[in-house]
mmCIF file of C-alpha atoms and ligand atoms in Angstrom:
data_model
loop_
_atom_site.group_PDB
_atom_site.id
_atom_site.type_symbol
_atom_site.label_atom_id
_atom_site.label_comp_id
_atom_site.label_asym_id
_atom_site.label_seq_id
_atom_site.Cartn_x
_atom_site.Cartn_y
_atom_site.Cartn_z
ATOM 1 C CA MET A 1 0.129 -0.089 0.062
ATOM 2 C CA LYS A 2 0.951 3.511 -0.776
ATOM 3 C CA LYS A 3 2.973 5.071 2.143
ATOM 4 C CA HIS A 4 1.821 8.306 3.787
ATOM 5 C CA LEU A 5 3.774 11.192 1.839
ATOM 6 C CA LEU A 6 3.516 13.630 4.537
ATOM 7 C CA PRO A 7 7.072 13.427 5.914
ATOM 8 C CA TYR A 8 8.298 14.447 2.560
ATOM 9 C CA PHE A 9 6.237 17.191 2.081
ATOM 10 C CA CYS A 10 7.996 20.687 1.165
ATOM 11 C CA ILE A 11 7.825 23.674 3.209
ATOM 12 C CA THR A 12 5.877 26.074 1.415
ATOM 13 C CA VAL A 13 8.377 28.430 -0.219
ATOM 14 C CA LEU A 14 8.086 32.154 -0.088
ATOM 15 C CA VAL A 15 10.274 34.508 -1.725
ATOM 16 C CA ALA A 16 10.151 38.068 -1.616
ATOM 17 C CA SER A 17 9.439 39.538 -5.220
ATOM 18 C CA CYS A 18 12.194 41.715 -6.500
ATOM 19 C CA SER A 19 9.832 44.599 -7.831
ATOM 20 C CA SER A 20 7.525 44.531 -5.091
ATOM 21 C CA SER A 21 7.479 43.993 -1.306
ATOM 22 C CA ASN A 22 4.744 41.433 -1.211
ATOM 23 C CA ALA A 23 5.693 37.592 -0.538
ATOM 24 C CA GLU A 24 4.867 35.783 -3.607
ATOM 25 C CA GLN A 25 4.265 32.075 -3.468
ATOM 26 C CA ILE A 26 6.204 29.648 -5.974
ATOM 27 C CA PRO A 27 4.142 26.750 -7.019
ATOM 28 C CA THR A 28 6.491 23.734 -6.933
ATOM 29 C CA VAL A 29 6.153 20.326 -8.529
ATOM 30 C CA LYS A 30 6.296 18.476 -5.277
ATOM 31 C CA ASP A 31 3.907 20.515 -3.637
ATOM 32 C CA HIS A 32 1.354 20.214 -6.526
ATOM 33 C CA PHE A 33 1.618 16.499 -6.268
ATOM 34 C CA LYS A 34 2.098 16.032 -2.484
ATOM 35 C CA ASP A 35 -1.186 14.165 -2.319
ATOM 36 C CA ASP A 36 -0.409 12.129 -5.213
ATOM 37 C CA PHE A 37 3.128 10.567 -5.318
ATOM 38 C CA LEU A 38 6.886 11.706 -4.605
ATOM 39 C CA ILE A 39 8.766 13.772 -7.486
ATOM 40 C CA GLY A 40 12.216 12.387 -8.075
ATOM 41 C CA ALA A 41 15.438 13.011 -9.618
ATOM 42 C CA ALA A 42 18.346 10.947 -10.702
ATOM 43 C CA LEU A 43 21.345 12.932 -9.770
ATOM 44 C CA PRO A 44 24.862 12.559 -11.357
ATOM 45 C CA VAL A 45 27.739 12.665 -9.207
ATOM 46 C CA ARG A 46 28.604 16.430 -10.745
ATOM 47 C CA HIS A 47 25.374 17.542 -9.394
ATOM 48 C CA VAL A 48 26.254 16.349 -5.731
ATOM 49 C CA ASP A 49 29.533 17.958 -6.172
ATOM 50 C CA GLY A 50 27.758 21.073 -6.416
ATOM 51 C CA MET A 51 29.001 21.615 -9.983
ATOM 52 C CA ASP A 52 25.546 22.373 -11.484
ATOM 53 C CA PRO A 53 24.564 25.183 -8.925
ATOM 54 C CA LYS A 54 21.111 26.010 -11.143
ATOM 55 C CA ALA A 55 19.970 22.248 -11.420
ATOM 56 C CA ASP A 56 20.902 22.294 -7.556
ATOM 57 C CA SER A 57 18.381 24.932 -6.921
ATOM 58 C CA ILE A 58 15.748 23.212 -9.319
ATOM 59 C CA VAL A 59 16.404 19.996 -7.329
ATOM 60 C CA THR A 60 15.923 21.553 -3.908
ATOM 61 C CA LEU A 61 13.057 23.336 -5.070
ATOM 62 C CA HIS A 62 10.799 20.909 -6.997
ATOM 63 C CA PHE A 63 11.906 17.510 -5.717
ATOM 64 C CA ASN A 64 11.383 15.550 -2.697
ATOM 65 C CA SER A 65 13.168 12.400 -3.987
ATOM 66 C CA ILE A 66 16.598 11.359 -5.503
ATOM 67 C CA VAL A 67 17.926 8.596 -6.700
ATOM 68 C CA ALA A 68 21.774 7.834 -7.629
ATOM 69 C CA GLU A 69 22.096 7.822 -11.404
ATOM 70 C CA ASN A 70 25.505 5.831 -11.324
ATOM 71 C CA CYS A 71 27.315 6.146 -8.214
ATOM 72 C CA MET A 72 25.910 3.212 -6.265
ATOM 73 C CA LYS A 73 26.167 0.483 -9.438
ATOM 74 C CA ASN A 74 28.221 -2.423 -8.734
ATOM 75 C CA GLU A 75 31.075 -1.443 -10.779
ATOM 76 C CA LYS A 76 31.364 1.998 -9.209
ATOM 77 C CA ILE A 77 30.912 0.955 -5.642
ATOM 78 C CA GLN A 78 32.756 -2.447 -5.499
ATOM 79 C CA PRO A 79 34.943 -2.323 -8.675
ATOM 80 C CA GLU A 80 37.300 -4.682 -6.977
ATOM 81 C CA GLU A 81 36.600 -7.317 -4.656
ATOM 82 C CA GLY A 82 36.388 -6.267 -1.135
ATOM 83 C CA LYS A 83 37.214 -2.979 -2.308
ATOM 84 C CA PHE A 84 34.452 -0.308 -1.852
ATOM 85 C CA PHE A 85 34.636 2.983 -3.198
ATOM 86 C CA TRP A 86 31.896 4.855 -1.099
ATOM 87 C CA ASP A 87 32.747 8.875 -1.352
ATOM 88 C CA ASP A 88 30.377 9.551 -4.171
ATOM 89 C CA ALA A 89 27.571 7.486 -2.605
ATOM 90 C CA ASP A 90 28.059 9.011 0.779
ATOM 91 C CA LYS A 91 27.811 12.426 -0.787
ATOM 92 C CA PHE A 92 24.814 11.645 -2.599
ATOM 93 C CA VAL A 93 23.159 10.247 0.674
ATOM 94 C CA LYS A 94 24.397 13.388 2.407
ATOM 95 C CA TYR A 95 22.673 15.593 -0.278
ATOM 96 C CA GLY A 96 19.231 13.962 0.205
ATOM 97 C CA GLU A 97 19.505 13.871 3.950
ATOM 98 C CA ASP A 98 20.344 17.865 4.067
ATOM 99 C CA ARG A 99 17.086 18.512 2.132
ATOM 100 C CA ASP A 100 15.126 15.787 3.730
ATOM 101 C CA MET A 101 14.381 13.874 0.841
ATOM 102 C CA ALA A 102 13.149 10.292 0.033
ATOM 103 C CA ILE A 103 16.501 8.902 -1.027
ATOM 104 C CA ILE A 104 16.597 5.808 -3.554
ATOM 105 C CA GLY A 105 19.274 3.325 -3.812
ATOM 106 C CA HIS A 106 19.965 2.128 -7.721
ATOM 107 C CA ALA A 107 20.864 -0.837 -8.380
ATOM 108 C CA LEU A 108 21.976 -3.960 -5.994
ATOM 109 C CA VAL A 109 21.546 -6.735 -8.901
ATOM 110 C CA TRP A 110 21.877 -5.873 -12.429
ATOM 111 C CA HIS A 111 23.923 -7.500 -15.298
ATOM 112 C CA SER A 112 24.896 -3.870 -16.565
ATOM 113 C CA GLN A 113 27.585 -1.797 -15.213
ATOM 114 C CA LEU A 114 28.615 -4.872 -13.419
ATOM 115 C CA ALA A 115 32.088 -5.084 -12.124
ATOM 116 C CA PRO A 116 33.833 -7.619 -14.505
ATOM 117 C CA TRP A 117 35.289 -9.486 -11.465
ATOM 118 C CA PHE A 118 31.739 -10.183 -9.994
ATOM 119 C CA THR A 119 30.816 -13.250 -11.643
ATOM 120 C CA LYS A 120 34.130 -14.814 -12.658
ATOM 121 C CA ASP A 121 36.883 -16.256 -11.299
ATOM 122 C CA ALA A 122 40.676 -15.932 -11.444
ATOM 123 C CA VAL A 123 41.006 -17.400 -15.003
ATOM 124 C CA GLY A 124 37.567 -15.618 -16.166
ATOM 125 C CA ASN A 125 35.312 -18.685 -15.968
ATOM 126 C CA GLU A 126 31.897 -18.070 -14.314
ATOM 127 C CA VAL A 127 31.781 -18.708 -10.698
ATOM 128 C CA SER A 128 30.114 -21.692 -9.142
ATOM 129 C CA PRO A 129 26.443 -20.831 -7.445
ATOM 130 C CA ASP A 130 27.956 -20.809 -4.008
ATOM 131 C CA VAL A 131 30.473 -18.470 -4.781
ATOM 132 C CA LEU A 132 27.981 -16.104 -6.760
ATOM 133 C CA LYS A 133 25.678 -16.281 -3.668
ATOM 134 C CA GLN A 134 28.279 -15.356 -0.979
ATOM 135 C CA ARG A 135 29.421 -12.440 -3.294
ATOM 136 C CA MET A 136 25.691 -11.163 -3.801
ATOM 137 C CA LYS A 137 25.372 -11.281 0.045
ATOM 138 C CA ASP A 138 28.711 -9.534 0.975
ATOM 139 C CA HIS A 139 27.932 -6.650 -1.725
ATOM 140 C CA ILE A 140 24.425 -6.351 -0.579
ATOM 141 C CA TYR A 141 25.025 -6.627 2.956
ATOM 142 C CA ALA A 142 27.886 -3.669 2.836
ATOM 143 C CA VAL A 143 26.111 -1.381 0.487
ATOM 144 C CA VAL A 144 22.631 -1.549 2.168
ATOM 145 C CA GLY A 145 24.130 -2.132 5.554
ATOM 146 C CA ARG A 146 26.007 1.209 5.173
ATOM 147 C CA TYR A 147 23.085 3.069 4.449
ATOM 148 C CA LYS A 148 20.730 1.364 6.778
ATOM 149 C CA GLY A 149 17.878 3.853 8.054
ATOM 150 C CA LYS A 150 18.988 6.492 5.494
ATOM 151 C CA ILE A 151 17.890 4.929 2.287
ATOM 152 C CA LYS A 152 13.971 4.659 1.676
ATOM 153 C CA GLY A 153 14.192 2.161 -0.702
ATOM 154 C CA TRP A 154 16.397 -0.043 -3.139
ATOM 155 C CA ASP A 155 16.096 -1.407 -6.743
ATOM 156 C CA VAL A 156 17.072 -4.402 -5.656
ATOM 157 C CA VAL A 157 16.844 -6.390 -9.048
ATOM 158 C CA ASN A 158 16.877 -4.271 -12.437
ATOM 159 C CA GLU A 159 16.109 -5.632 -15.786
ATOM 160 C CA ALA A 160 15.622 -9.390 -15.260
ATOM 161 C CA ILE A 161 13.258 -10.222 -17.882
ATOM 162 C CA VAL A 162 13.658 -9.378 -21.776
ATOM 163 C CA ASP A 163 10.792 -8.288 -24.112
ATOM 164 C CA ASP A 164 9.476 -11.579 -24.720
ATOM 165 C CA GLY A 165 8.807 -12.120 -20.918
ATOM 166 C CA SER A 166 11.229 -14.628 -20.394
ATOM 167 C CA TYR A 167 14.498 -14.453 -18.140
ATOM 168 C CA ARG A 168 17.429 -12.471 -19.177
ATOM 169 C CA ASN A 169 20.489 -14.644 -19.826
ATOM 170 C CA SER A 170 22.589 -12.853 -17.493
ATOM 171 C CA PRO A 171 25.278 -14.153 -15.446
ATOM 172 C CA PHE A 172 23.162 -14.011 -12.479
ATOM 173 C CA TYR A 173 20.591 -16.245 -14.290
ATOM 174 C CA ARG A 174 22.921 -18.329 -15.791
ATOM 175 C CA ILE A 175 24.701 -19.154 -12.564
ATOM 176 C CA LEU A 176 21.718 -19.286 -10.189
ATOM 177 C CA GLY A 177 18.936 -19.698 -12.149
ATOM 178 C CA GLU A 178 15.292 -17.759 -11.255
ATOM 179 C CA ASP A 179 16.524 -18.070 -7.647
ATOM 180 C CA TYR A 180 18.719 -15.223 -7.787
ATOM 181 C CA ILE A 181 15.890 -12.833 -7.548
ATOM 182 C CA PRO A 182 14.468 -14.072 -4.258
ATOM 183 C CA LEU A 183 18.132 -14.518 -2.843
ATOM 184 C CA ALA A 184 18.770 -10.910 -3.570
ATOM 185 C CA PHE A 185 15.584 -9.599 -1.861
ATOM 186 C CA GLN A 186 16.425 -11.673 0.971
ATOM 187 C CA TYR A 187 20.122 -10.456 1.288
ATOM 188 C CA ALA A 188 18.683 -7.078 1.257
ATOM 189 C CA HIS A 189 15.904 -7.382 3.819
ATOM 190 C CA GLU A 190 18.534 -8.981 6.107
ATOM 191 C CA ALA A 191 20.766 -5.939 5.659
ATOM 192 C CA ASP A 192 17.987 -3.412 6.499
ATOM 193 C CA PRO A 193 14.713 -4.898 7.672
ATOM 194 C CA ASP A 194 13.066 -1.238 7.384
ATOM 195 C CA ALA A 195 13.985 -0.344 3.629
ATOM 196 C CA GLU A 196 11.465 -0.918 1.035
ATOM 197 C CA LEU A 197 12.468 -2.936 -1.801
ATOM 198 C CA TYR A 198 11.948 -2.847 -5.523
ATOM 199 C CA ILE A 199 12.143 -4.826 -8.580
ATOM 200 C CA ASN A 200 12.587 -2.406 -11.588
ATOM 201 C CA ASP A 201 12.813 -2.837 -15.601
ATOM 202 C CA PHE A 202 12.313 -0.846 -18.898
ATOM 203 C CA SER A 203 9.380 -1.255 -21.498
ATOM 204 C CA MET A 204 7.145 -2.665 -18.832
ATOM 205 C CA PHE A 205 4.094 -1.604 -20.805
ATOM 206 C CA LEU A 206 4.872 -4.891 -22.837
ATOM 207 C CA PRO A 207 2.254 -7.656 -22.056
ATOM 208 C CA GLU A 208 4.984 -10.079 -22.031
ATOM 209 C CA LYS A 209 6.727 -8.225 -19.254
ATOM 210 C CA ARG A 210 3.532 -7.152 -17.256
ATOM 211 C CA GLU A 211 2.659 -10.911 -17.063
ATOM 212 C CA ALA A 212 6.217 -11.892 -15.985
ATOM 213 C CA TYR A 213 6.808 -9.488 -13.437
ATOM 214 C CA VAL A 214 2.997 -9.988 -11.794
ATOM 215 C CA LYS A 215 4.130 -13.620 -11.560
ATOM 216 C CA ILE A 216 7.660 -12.793 -10.067
ATOM 217 C CA VAL A 217 6.184 -10.505 -7.436
ATOM 218 C CA ASN A 218 3.258 -12.771 -6.635
ATOM 219 C CA ASP A 219 5.793 -15.636 -6.158
ATOM 220 C CA LEU A 220 7.893 -13.861 -3.614
ATOM 221 C CA LYS A 221 4.846 -12.539 -1.874
ATOM 222 C CA LYS A 222 3.795 -16.213 -1.455
ATOM 223 C CA ARG A 223 7.056 -17.099 -0.017
ATOM 224 C CA GLY A 224 6.884 -14.379 2.304
ATOM 225 C CA ILE A 225 9.545 -12.486 0.651
ATOM 226 C CA ARG A 226 9.375 -8.559 1.270
ATOM 227 C CA ILE A 227 8.879 -6.651 -1.890
ATOM 228 C CA ASP A 228 7.028 -3.251 -1.676
ATOM 229 C CA GLY A 229 7.372 -1.778 -5.290
ATOM 230 C CA ILE A 230 7.464 -2.444 -9.043
ATOM 231 C CA GLY A 231 9.569 0.137 -10.612
ATOM 232 C CA MET A 232 8.429 1.204 -14.244
ATOM 233 C CA GLN A 233 11.597 2.901 -15.831
ATOM 234 C CA SER A 234 9.714 4.421 -18.447
ATOM 235 C CA HIS A 235 12.137 5.553 -21.005
ATOM 236 C CA ILE A 236 9.638 6.534 -23.599
ATOM 237 C CA GLY A 237 9.345 8.069 -26.980
ATOM 238 C CA MET A 238 6.924 10.334 -28.942
ATOM 239 C CA ASP A 239 5.698 7.004 -30.605
ATOM 240 C CA TYR A 240 5.780 4.508 -27.618
ATOM 241 C CA PRO A 241 4.205 3.218 -25.246
ATOM 242 C CA GLU A 242 0.714 3.139 -26.263
ATOM 243 C CA PHE A 243 -1.204 4.676 -23.334
ATOM 244 C CA ASP A 244 -3.900 1.703 -22.944
ATOM 245 C CA GLU A 245 -0.985 -1.083 -22.767
ATOM 246 C CA TYR A 246 1.045 1.385 -20.038
ATOM 247 C CA GLU A 247 -2.022 1.893 -18.038
ATOM 248 C CA LYS A 248 -2.818 -1.790 -17.937
ATOM 249 C CA SER A 249 0.649 -2.560 -16.280
ATOM 250 C CA ILE A 250 0.076 0.046 -14.116
ATOM 251 C CA VAL A 251 -3.319 -1.372 -12.700
ATOM 252 C CA ALA A 252 -1.865 -5.044 -12.894
ATOM 253 C CA PHE A 253 1.124 -4.088 -11.051
ATOM 254 C CA GLY A 254 -0.883 -1.887 -8.479
ATOM 255 C CA ASN A 255 -3.166 -4.872 -8.233
ATOM 256 C CA THR A 256 -0.311 -7.098 -6.818
ATOM 257 C CA GLY A 257 -0.504 -4.788 -3.761
ATOM 258 C CA CYS A 258 2.852 -3.329 -4.236
ATOM 259 C CA ASP A 259 3.435 0.548 -4.927
ATOM 260 C CA VAL A 260 3.987 1.246 -8.526
ATOM 261 C CA MET A 261 6.671 3.397 -9.285
ATOM 262 C CA ILE A 262 7.666 5.375 -12.522
ATOM 263 C CA THR A 263 11.151 5.124 -11.660
ATOM 264 C CA GLU A 264 13.430 6.585 -14.691
ATOM 265 C CA LEU A 265 11.046 8.706 -16.590
ATOM 266 C CA ASP A 266 12.208 10.716 -19.759
ATOM 267 C CA MET A 267 10.687 10.906 -23.179
ATOM 268 C CA SER A 268 12.856 11.445 -26.080
ATOM 269 C CA ALA A 269 11.833 13.833 -28.675
ATOM 270 C CA LEU A 270 13.827 12.328 -31.365
ATOM 271 C CA PRO A 271 13.063 9.394 -33.881
ATOM 272 C CA THR A 272 12.966 6.315 -32.135
ATOM 273 C CA ILE A 273 15.861 3.970 -33.072
ATOM 274 C CA GLU A 274 15.327 1.295 -30.476
ATOM 275 C CA LYS A 275 12.465 1.098 -28.041
ATOM 276 C CA GLY A 276 13.434 0.330 -24.744
ATOM 277 C CA ALA A 277 16.617 0.973 -22.749
ATOM 278 C CA ASP A 278 18.699 -1.759 -23.058
ATOM 279 C CA ILE A 279 22.323 -0.421 -22.868
ATOM 280 C CA GLY A 280 23.611 -3.315 -24.891
ATOM 281 C CA ALA A 281 21.931 -1.592 -27.748
ATOM 282 C CA ILE A 282 24.857 0.782 -28.115
ATOM 283 C CA PHE A 283 27.146 -2.061 -28.405
ATOM 284 C CA ARG A 284 25.262 -3.801 -31.288
ATOM 285 C CA MET A 285 25.863 -1.069 -33.624
ATOM 286 C CA THR A 286 29.223 -0.895 -35.842
ATOM 287 C CA PRO A 287 31.059 2.688 -35.775
ATOM 288 C CA GLU A 288 29.906 2.968 -39.172
ATOM 289 C CA GLU A 289 26.294 2.195 -38.564
ATOM 290 C CA ARG A 290 26.468 4.622 -35.773
ATOM 291 C CA ARG A 291 27.615 7.423 -37.970
ATOM 292 C CA GLU A 292 25.047 6.726 -40.462
ATOM 293 C CA ALA A 293 22.129 6.616 -37.746
ATOM 294 C CA LEU A 294 23.496 10.021 -36.116
ATOM 295 C CA LYS A 295 23.003 11.511 -39.549
ATOM 296 C CA LYS A 296 19.411 10.171 -39.826
ATOM 297 C CA PHE A 297 18.497 10.596 -36.329
ATOM 298 C CA ASN A 298 20.138 13.496 -34.780
ATOM 299 C CA VAL A 299 17.469 15.579 -36.427
ATOM 300 C CA TYR A 300 17.246 18.760 -33.991
ATOM 301 C CA PRO A 301 20.690 19.740 -33.166
ATOM 302 C CA ASP A 302 19.741 23.327 -32.949
ATOM 303 C CA GLY A 303 16.912 23.371 -30.793
ATOM 304 C CA LEU A 304 13.395 21.789 -30.802
ATOM 305 C CA PRO A 305 10.852 23.026 -33.502
ATOM 306 C CA GLU A 306 7.923 24.754 -31.982
ATOM 307 C CA ASP A 307 5.582 22.093 -33.316
ATOM 308 C CA VAL A 308 7.435 19.170 -31.858
ATOM 309 C CA SER A 309 7.735 21.076 -28.640
ATOM 310 C CA LYS A 310 4.184 21.329 -28.711
ATOM 311 C CA GLU A 311 3.686 17.607 -29.267
ATOM 312 C CA TRP A 312 6.077 16.826 -26.765
ATOM 313 C CA ASN A 313 4.193 18.702 -24.129
ATOM 314 C CA ASP A 314 0.829 17.478 -25.194
ATOM 315 C CA ARG A 315 2.150 14.005 -24.717
ATOM 316 C CA MET A 316 3.691 14.545 -21.462
ATOM 317 C CA ALA A 317 0.527 16.183 -20.218
ATOM 318 C CA GLN A 318 -1.505 12.904 -21.125
ATOM 319 C CA VAL A 319 1.553 10.834 -19.395
ATOM 320 C CA PHE A 320 0.964 12.790 -16.214
ATOM 321 C CA ALA A 321 -2.820 12.829 -16.588
ATOM 322 C CA LEU A 322 -2.533 8.991 -16.192
ATOM 323 C CA TYR A 323 -0.266 8.985 -13.379
ATOM 324 C CA LYS A 324 -2.864 11.232 -11.561
ATOM 325 C CA LYS A 325 -5.497 8.955 -12.531
ATOM 326 C CA HIS A 326 -3.608 6.164 -11.049
ATOM 327 C CA SER A 327 -2.414 8.112 -8.121
ATOM 328 C CA ASP A 328 -4.046 5.388 -5.499
ATOM 329 C CA LYS A 329 -1.420 2.996 -6.958
ATOM 330 C CA ILE A 330 1.758 5.094 -7.844
ATOM 331 C CA SER A 331 3.871 6.231 -5.048
ATOM 332 C CA ARG A 332 6.813 7.889 -6.844
ATOM 333 C CA VAL A 333 7.321 9.721 -10.063
ATOM 334 C CA THR A 334 11.249 9.921 -10.749
ATOM 335 C CA TRP A 335 12.712 11.865 -13.820
ATOM 336 C CA TRP A 336 15.844 10.236 -14.780
ATOM 337 C CA GLY A 337 17.716 13.561 -14.784
ATOM 338 C CA THR A 338 16.902 17.240 -14.527
ATOM 339 C CA THR A 339 17.880 19.179 -17.642
ATOM 340 C CA ASP A 340 17.932 18.171 -21.381
ATOM 341 C CA GLY A 341 21.578 19.048 -21.222
ATOM 342 C CA MET A 342 22.431 16.512 -18.865
ATOM 343 C CA SER A 343 20.106 13.579 -20.012
ATOM 344 C CA TRP A 344 21.732 10.177 -20.732
ATOM 345 C CA LYS A 345 19.582 10.223 -23.840
ATOM 346 C CA ASN A 346 21.956 12.526 -25.605
ATOM 347 C CA GLY A 347 23.998 9.310 -25.718
ATOM 348 C CA PHE A 348 21.838 6.772 -26.071
ATOM 349 C CA PRO A 349 21.359 4.569 -27.989
ATOM 350 C CA ILE A 350 23.735 6.386 -29.984
ATOM 351 C CA PRO A 351 26.456 8.861 -28.742
ATOM 352 C CA GLY A 352 26.381 12.658 -30.070
ATOM 353 C CA ARG A 353 22.488 13.404 -30.251
ATOM 354 C CA THR A 354 20.873 16.665 -28.905
ATOM 355 C CA ASP A 355 17.449 15.209 -27.206
ATOM 356 C CA TYR A 356 14.861 16.678 -25.462
ATOM 357 C CA PRO A 357 13.548 14.405 -22.758
ATOM 358 C CA LEU A 358 13.480 15.942 -19.534
ATOM 359 C CA LEU A 359 11.123 18.210 -17.242
ATOM 360 C CA PHE A 360 13.532 21.287 -17.697
ATOM 361 C CA ASP A 361 15.326 22.584 -20.851
ATOM 362 C CA ARG A 362 18.940 23.587 -21.356
ATOM 363 C CA GLU A 363 18.331 26.806 -19.865
ATOM 364 C CA TYR A 364 16.814 25.536 -16.886
ATOM 365 C CA ASN A 365 13.206 26.293 -17.808
ATOM 366 C CA MET A 366 10.557 24.006 -16.520
ATOM 367 C CA LYS A 367 8.620 22.850 -19.479
ATOM 368 C CA PRO A 368 5.280 24.487 -20.437
ATOM 369 C CA PHE A 369 2.890 21.351 -19.804
ATOM 370 C CA MET A 370 4.209 21.281 -16.215
ATOM 371 C CA GLN A 371 4.149 24.744 -15.685
ATOM 372 C CA LYS A 372 0.486 24.730 -16.593
ATOM 373 C CA ILE A 373 -0.264 21.713 -14.421
ATOM 374 C CA ILE A 374 1.201 23.502 -11.416
ATOM 375 C CA GLU A 375 -0.216 26.950 -12.048
ATOM 376 C CA ASN A 376 -3.671 25.048 -12.273
ATOM 377 C CA LEU A 377 -4.098 26.465 -16.036
ATOM 378 C CA GLU A 378 -5.243 22.993 -17.092
HETATM 379 C C1 XIL B 401 22.191 5.038 -17.198
HETATM 380 C C2 XIL B 401 22.893 6.238 -16.712
HETATM 381 O O1 XIL B 401 21.922 7.378 -16.768
HETATM 382 C C3 XIL B 401 24.141 6.670 -18.054
HETATM 383 O O2 XIL B 401 24.861 7.740 -17.172
HETATM 384 C C4 XIL B 401 25.050 5.456 -17.743
HETATM 385 O O3 XIL B 401 26.062 5.575 -18.645
HETATM 386 C C5 XIL B 401 24.371 3.993 -18.331
HETATM 387 O O4 XIL B 401 23.280 3.866 -17.513
HETATM 388 N N1 XIL B 401 18.411 1.910 -17.003
HETATM 389 C C6 XIL B 401 18.857 2.092 -15.577
HETATM 390 C C7 XIL B 401 19.724 3.214 -15.424
HETATM 391 O O5 XIL B 401 18.444 1.386 -14.779
HETATM 392 O O6 XIL B 401 20.661 2.521 -14.303
HETATM 393 C C8 XIL B 401 20.210 3.738 -16.924
HETATM 394 O O7 XIL B 401 21.252 4.931 -16.285
HETATM 395 C C9 XIL B 401 19.355 3.828 -17.787
HETATM 396 C C10 XIL B 401 18.632 2.514 -18.075
#
């Protein structure tokens, strides 16, 4: 069930207008949705390091939840066996604590951005099930344990299922089979019994993925294993998903009793090269194919044409109307970044594009669809 959002309310922001002495109330995104869901942003290390002060002001004002864009991923936090790198993750957590935000940890078990040693032995062969279990346990205990009581919830398992609904052939699956999922949740719960635990994936609007995740979650629950949320990444585009399929997934996930979370929202304004967010897509293209794709698919390098911008804003307004409609099920909507200029979509699935997928543009202006919503002009 949805947790009460009250602790994360912001204090109403009052600023003195420059031109008059009257205090003026600025509507904020987090305030607008305070009875609906948390509003989150993924933060890169440079943000937490104070290298983007304007983005810092935006996040502090408009968001009440943050997630680590990269610094808590396996290869960053345990690059070598037993050698943890905590500096960035510590700073990230402190950033959220200082602002009284709901801090989300991402991600404990994921085939991508996984340190190469993690699933291999000294000669490069995959380790035995017992060794991998121990490594998963040590990793999860160390990372979750360090931030016990500070992190509201963890993406425990990320991207376990492929588009046809079958298990991804990740090293975790190859070595441990389906069991790696319940094991990961069990270890995370042992490490911090109060933390919420989530399963997360992209293209959750696909019926096959919907079905697979409903089964996984129901199985975990039947076995008495804690799971609190289903994360729908929601890296979407102008031509996908179809809203009725997206909605069916929100409803089906909500019906499991888990919170539904929109965990990595962005909507590319560019022609779709590849639906979904499979990071491996980058490596499937030859350099020549990438050059060709860049010519063909980097269509607005100098700014978004007005008609496309309008289309983007209209579609996003519909997306948020859907979230609002299901706010009894959705507990958090997190954008995968703050401003267009820093979005990972400029580099995915091919590097070098200029995309426009986030809530704030390159000049730090809020996109019109959201301005209208928070100023109640809809
Ligand atoms: C992305 C980051 O935004 C990039 O900076 C990084 O180079 C690759 O990963 N699904 C996820 C996220 O769960 O962790 C990914 O983040 C985007 C897709």
